[in-house]
């Protein structure tokens, strides 16, 4: 299967999911959004389940490509930009429909081992990317020395998944979460200047008293 064929089928799957959701989606729905026939889809994939498993892998590859280069002169700036990109839909016009379809797929993960493996791979890739950015910020002295990169990444990944679920389930705009995430980086991860000043004062006083 050529890259062009893969891209066509995967883009068609995305559009069909946005239109029909997961439960009602059929191979004919995907073919209708594609330049390929239903027979061609069945030639490459055993059925809807097989195609959607490949679609999840495709999404992970797209995510890694999209975030391979993160703008920003410092690790803190890159962390801001990465999370902004993560919480901003690539397609605003169908963001709500796609979030709902993905939520339906996630709901199948406890019963579908391959879905669970694909979603777990995305989760691990996301956490690893954030942990690396936080570790870079620690090395550069931009973040508090007591910050643990893995724990911070785990928290931010959980926040991301929660934001996606709430946006789909209760129509809570993800824009609000973006605001909180940026505040978390600046107000929690950054060194507390007051604490630093207190430390300096204590050190100076100690030296003066010796």
mmCIF file of C-alpha atoms in Angstrom:
data_model
loop_
_atom_site.group_PDB
_atom_site.id
_atom_site.type_symbol
_atom_site.label_atom_id
_atom_site.label_comp_id
_atom_site.label_asym_id
_atom_site.label_seq_id
_atom_site.Cartn_x
_atom_site.Cartn_y
_atom_site.Cartn_z
ATOM 1 C CA UNK A 1 0.000 0.000 0.000
ATOM 2 C CA UNK A 2 1.516 3.338 -1.044
ATOM 3 C CA UNK A 3 1.831 6.331 1.265
ATOM 4 C CA UNK A 4 -0.692 8.155 -0.921
ATOM 5 C CA UNK A 5 -3.226 5.347 -0.490
ATOM 6 C CA UNK A 6 -2.636 5.221 3.270
ATOM 7 C CA UNK A 7 -3.084 8.985 3.609
ATOM 8 C CA UNK A 8 -6.264 8.899 1.521
ATOM 9 C CA UNK A 9 -7.842 6.108 3.556
ATOM 10 C CA UNK A 10 -6.819 7.580 6.902
ATOM 11 C CA UNK A 11 -8.086 11.051 6.023
ATOM 12 C CA UNK A 12 -11.323 9.462 4.831
ATOM 13 C CA UNK A 13 -11.572 7.575 8.135
ATOM 14 C CA UNK A 14 -11.157 10.838 10.025
ATOM 15 C CA UNK A 15 -13.950 12.513 8.046
ATOM 16 C CA UNK A 16 -16.240 9.503 8.367
ATOM 17 C CA UNK A 17 -15.697 9.332 12.130
ATOM 18 C CA UNK A 18 -16.550 13.015 12.452
ATOM 19 C CA UNK A 19 -19.754 12.475 10.475
ATOM 20 C CA UNK A 20 -20.951 9.103 11.803
ATOM 21 C CA UNK A 21 -19.121 8.524 15.094
ATOM 22 C CA UNK A 22 -17.600 5.188 16.077
ATOM 23 C CA UNK A 23 -20.657 3.025 16.766
ATOM 24 C CA UNK A 24 -22.466 3.693 13.484
ATOM 25 C CA UNK A 25 -19.375 3.830 11.279
ATOM 26 C CA UNK A 26 -19.230 1.365 8.360
ATOM 27 C CA UNK A 27 -16.646 0.580 5.716
ATOM 28 C CA UNK A 28 -19.046 2.050 3.148
ATOM 29 C CA UNK A 29 -19.064 5.337 5.102
ATOM 30 C CA UNK A 30 -15.274 5.459 4.894
ATOM 31 C CA UNK A 31 -15.258 4.541 1.209
ATOM 32 C CA UNK A 32 -17.750 7.359 0.550
ATOM 33 C CA UNK A 33 -15.230 9.837 1.978
ATOM 34 C CA UNK A 34 -12.341 8.276 0.042
ATOM 35 C CA UNK A 35 -11.196 8.075 -3.556
ATOM 36 C CA UNK A 36 -10.984 4.295 -3.009
ATOM 37 C CA UNK A 37 -13.797 1.797 -3.327
ATOM 38 C CA UNK A 38 -15.199 -0.293 -0.489
ATOM 39 C CA UNK A 39 -13.593 -3.307 -2.170
ATOM 40 C CA UNK A 40 -10.190 -1.611 -2.038
ATOM 41 C CA UNK A 41 -10.631 -0.941 1.685
ATOM 42 C CA UNK A 42 -11.477 -4.594 2.285
ATOM 43 C CA UNK A 43 -8.450 -5.613 0.216
ATOM 44 C CA UNK A 44 -6.143 -3.752 2.614
ATOM 45 C CA UNK A 45 -8.088 -4.200 5.860
ATOM 46 C CA UNK A 46 -10.089 -7.122 7.236
ATOM 47 C CA UNK A 47 -12.844 -4.799 8.389
ATOM 48 C CA UNK A 48 -13.758 -1.712 10.382
ATOM 49 C CA UNK A 49 -11.908 -2.871 13.484
ATOM 50 C CA UNK A 50 -8.667 -3.544 11.618
ATOM 51 C CA UNK A 51 -8.880 -0.206 9.825
ATOM 52 C CA UNK A 52 -9.485 1.737 13.050
ATOM 53 C CA UNK A 53 -6.520 0.026 14.700
ATOM 54 C CA UNK A 54 -4.365 1.287 11.831
ATOM 55 C CA UNK A 55 -6.001 4.698 12.141
ATOM 56 C CA UNK A 56 -4.922 4.997 15.779
ATOM 57 C CA UNK A 57 -1.347 4.144 14.783
ATOM 58 C CA UNK A 58 -1.612 6.746 12.012
ATOM 59 C CA UNK A 59 -2.700 9.388 14.549
ATOM 60 C CA UNK A 60 0.328 8.610 16.719
ATOM 61 C CA UNK A 61 2.674 8.980 13.737
ATOM 62 C CA UNK A 62 1.023 12.267 12.779
ATOM 63 C CA UNK A 63 1.347 13.528 16.351
ATOM 64 C CA UNK A 64 5.042 12.675 16.478
ATOM 65 C CA UNK A 65 5.638 14.367 13.116
ATOM 66 C CA UNK A 66 3.654 17.453 14.104
ATOM 67 C CA UNK A 67 5.560 17.893 17.367
ATOM 68 C CA UNK A 68 8.990 16.776 16.186
ATOM 69 C CA UNK A 69 10.185 20.385 16.110
ATOM 70 C CA UNK A 70 8.795 22.620 18.834
ATOM 71 C CA UNK A 71 9.328 26.391 18.530
ATOM 72 C CA UNK A 72 10.812 28.360 21.407
ATOM 73 C CA UNK A 73 14.225 29.594 22.491
ATOM 74 C CA UNK A 74 14.101 28.058 25.970
ATOM 75 C CA UNK A 75 12.742 24.759 27.388
ATOM 76 C CA UNK A 76 9.984 26.665 29.214
ATOM 77 C CA UNK A 77 8.891 28.350 25.988
ATOM 78 C CA UNK A 78 8.914 25.008 24.189
ATOM 79 C CA UNK A 79 6.806 23.414 26.936
ATOM 80 C CA UNK A 80 4.292 26.252 26.593
ATOM 81 C CA UNK A 81 4.213 25.814 22.819
ATOM 82 C CA UNK A 82 3.947 22.026 22.994
ATOM 83 C CA UNK A 83 0.954 22.101 25.330
ATOM 84 C CA UNK A 84 -0.664 24.891 23.326
ATOM 85 C CA UNK A 85 -0.347 22.739 20.209
ATOM 86 C CA UNK A 86 -1.610 19.684 22.069
ATOM 87 C CA UNK A 87 -4.733 21.435 23.334
ATOM 88 C CA UNK A 88 -5.496 23.210 20.055
ATOM 89 C CA UNK A 89 -7.485 21.109 17.544
ATOM 90 C CA UNK A 90 -5.833 20.689 14.157
ATOM 91 C CA UNK A 91 -9.266 21.144 12.585
ATOM 92 C CA UNK A 92 -11.475 23.555 14.527
ATOM 93 C CA UNK A 93 -14.424 22.873 12.227
ATOM 94 C CA UNK A 94 -14.788 19.230 13.275
ATOM 95 C CA UNK A 95 -13.011 19.248 16.638
ATOM 96 C CA UNK A 96 -16.129 18.495 18.683
ATOM 97 C CA UNK A 97 -17.221 15.608 16.462
ATOM 98 C CA UNK A 98 -13.754 14.067 16.427
ATOM 99 C CA UNK A 99 -13.341 14.337 20.218
ATOM 100 C CA UNK A 100 -16.653 12.519 20.591
ATOM 101 C CA UNK A 101 -15.593 9.752 18.197
ATOM 102 C CA UNK A 102 -12.269 9.294 20.010
ATOM 103 C CA UNK A 103 -14.097 9.155 23.334
ATOM 104 C CA UNK A 104 -16.233 6.341 21.906
ATOM 105 C CA UNK A 105 -13.081 4.485 20.840
ATOM 106 C CA UNK A 106 -11.497 4.992 24.269
ATOM 107 C CA UNK A 107 -14.611 3.488 25.832
ATOM 108 C CA UNK A 108 -13.874 0.276 23.898
ATOM 109 C CA UNK A 109 -10.276 0.035 25.144
ATOM 110 C CA UNK A 110 -11.053 -2.056 28.261
ATOM 111 C CA UNK A 111 -12.550 -4.706 25.967
ATOM 112 C CA UNK A 112 -10.259 -4.333 22.946
ATOM 113 C CA UNK A 113 -6.621 -5.195 23.558
ATOM 114 C CA UNK A 114 -5.327 -3.605 20.343
ATOM 115 C CA UNK A 115 -7.192 -0.344 20.963
ATOM 116 C CA UNK A 116 -5.734 -0.336 24.478
ATOM 117 C CA UNK A 117 -2.204 -0.919 23.149
ATOM 118 C CA UNK A 118 -2.506 1.875 20.555
ATOM 119 C CA UNK A 119 -3.909 4.355 23.067
ATOM 120 C CA UNK A 120 -1.243 3.375 25.601
ATOM 121 C CA UNK A 121 1.465 3.984 22.995
ATOM 122 C CA UNK A 122 0.137 7.495 22.427
ATOM 123 C CA UNK A 123 -0.006 8.060 26.185
ATOM 124 C CA UNK A 124 3.609 6.939 26.622
ATOM 125 C CA UNK A 125 4.834 9.083 23.713
ATOM 126 C CA UNK A 126 3.037 12.115 25.088
ATOM 127 C CA UNK A 127 4.379 11.613 28.595
ATOM 128 C CA UNK A 128 7.936 11.033 27.350
ATOM 129 C CA UNK A 129 7.887 14.228 25.267
ATOM 130 C CA UNK A 130 6.658 16.352 28.187
ATOM 131 C CA UNK A 131 9.081 14.734 30.651
ATOM 132 C CA UNK A 132 11.980 15.548 28.316
ATOM 133 C CA UNK A 133 10.926 19.185 28.063
ATOM 134 C CA UNK A 134 10.626 19.464 31.844
ATOM 135 C CA UNK A 135 14.020 17.778 32.331
ATOM 136 C CA UNK A 136 15.547 20.252 29.861
ATOM 137 C CA UNK A 137 14.014 23.089 31.864
ATOM 138 C CA UNK A 138 15.478 21.708 35.082
ATOM 139 C CA UNK A 139 18.913 21.455 33.512
ATOM 140 C CA UNK A 140 18.629 25.053 32.313
ATOM 141 C CA UNK A 141 17.571 26.249 35.785
ATOM 142 C CA UNK A 142 14.160 27.390 34.532
ATOM 143 C CA UNK A 143 12.120 25.098 36.764
ATOM 144 C CA UNK A 144 12.210 24.414 40.506
ATOM 145 C CA UNK A 145 14.871 21.932 41.545
ATOM 146 C CA UNK A 146 12.343 19.748 43.391
ATOM 147 C CA UNK A 147 10.231 19.169 40.269
ATOM 148 C CA UNK A 148 10.139 15.558 39.085
ATOM 149 C CA UNK A 149 9.900 15.406 35.256
ATOM 150 C CA UNK A 150 8.043 12.081 35.155
ATOM 151 C CA UNK A 151 5.510 13.045 37.815
ATOM 152 C CA UNK A 152 4.946 16.436 36.185
ATOM 153 C CA UNK A 153 4.473 14.803 32.787
ATOM 154 C CA UNK A 154 2.037 12.277 34.270
ATOM 155 C CA UNK A 155 -0.016 15.120 35.757
ATOM 156 C CA UNK A 156 -0.092 17.115 32.513
ATOM 157 C CA UNK A 157 -1.031 14.046 30.441
ATOM 158 C CA UNK A 158 -3.873 13.315 32.873
ATOM 159 C CA UNK A 159 -4.961 16.941 32.581
ATOM 160 C CA UNK A 160 -4.938 16.681 28.788
ATOM 161 C CA UNK A 161 -7.050 13.527 28.729
ATOM 162 C CA UNK A 162 -9.455 15.039 31.241
ATOM 163 C CA UNK A 163 -9.795 18.172 29.135
ATOM 164 C CA UNK A 164 -10.559 16.094 26.025
ATOM 165 C CA UNK A 165 -13.139 14.005 27.869
ATOM 166 C CA UNK A 166 -14.876 16.998 29.449
ATOM 167 C CA UNK A 167 -14.944 18.838 26.133
ATOM 168 C CA UNK A 168 -16.705 15.865 24.532
ATOM 169 C CA UNK A 169 -18.935 14.856 27.448
ATOM 170 C CA UNK A 170 -20.045 18.139 29.010
ATOM 171 C CA UNK A 171 -19.087 20.681 26.333
ATOM 172 C CA UNK A 172 -16.433 22.389 28.446
ATOM 173 C CA UNK A 173 -14.252 24.493 26.103
ATOM 174 C CA UNK A 174 -10.603 23.273 26.068
ATOM 175 C CA UNK A 175 -9.530 26.926 25.844
ATOM 176 C CA UNK A 176 -10.050 27.224 29.606
ATOM 177 C CA UNK A 177 -7.735 24.286 30.214
ATOM 178 C CA UNK A 178 -5.063 25.904 28.032
ATOM 179 C CA UNK A 179 -5.170 28.961 30.273
ATOM 180 C CA UNK A 180 -4.755 26.859 33.428
ATOM 181 C CA UNK A 181 -1.897 24.863 31.908
ATOM 182 C CA UNK A 182 0.065 27.998 31.051
ATOM 183 C CA UNK A 183 -0.524 29.346 34.565
ATOM 184 C CA UNK A 184 0.660 26.023 36.015
ATOM 185 C CA UNK A 185 3.933 26.257 34.096
ATOM 186 C CA UNK A 186 4.590 29.856 35.147
ATOM 187 C CA UNK A 187 3.312 29.727 38.722
ATOM 188 C CA UNK A 188 4.092 26.155 39.832
ATOM 189 C CA UNK A 189 7.028 24.903 37.791
ATOM 190 C CA UNK A 190 8.957 28.163 37.795
ATOM 191 C CA UNK A 191 11.195 28.907 40.812
ATOM 192 C CA UNK A 192 9.484 30.930 43.536
ATOM 193 C CA UNK A 193 11.390 34.224 43.632
ATOM 194 C CA UNK A 194 10.271 34.945 47.179
ATOM 195 C CA UNK A 195 11.587 31.593 48.351
ATOM 196 C CA UNK A 196 14.863 32.219 46.579
ATOM 197 C CA UNK A 197 15.208 35.629 48.250
ATOM 198 C CA UNK A 198 14.497 34.064 51.661
ATOM 199 C CA UNK A 199 17.199 31.474 51.024
ATOM 200 C CA UNK A 200 19.712 34.122 50.086
ATOM 201 C CA UNK A 201 18.858 36.188 53.173
ATOM 202 C CA UNK A 202 19.241 33.175 55.444
ATOM 203 C CA UNK A 203 22.596 32.324 53.926
ATOM 204 C CA UNK A 204 23.839 35.887 54.334
ATOM 205 C CA UNK A 205 22.612 36.072 57.924
ATOM 206 C CA UNK A 206 24.286 32.782 58.720
ATOM 207 C CA UNK A 207 27.577 33.951 57.336
ATOM 208 C CA UNK A 208 27.317 37.242 59.218
ATOM 209 C CA UNK A 209 26.753 35.455 62.512
ATOM 210 C CA UNK A 210 29.775 33.187 62.179
#
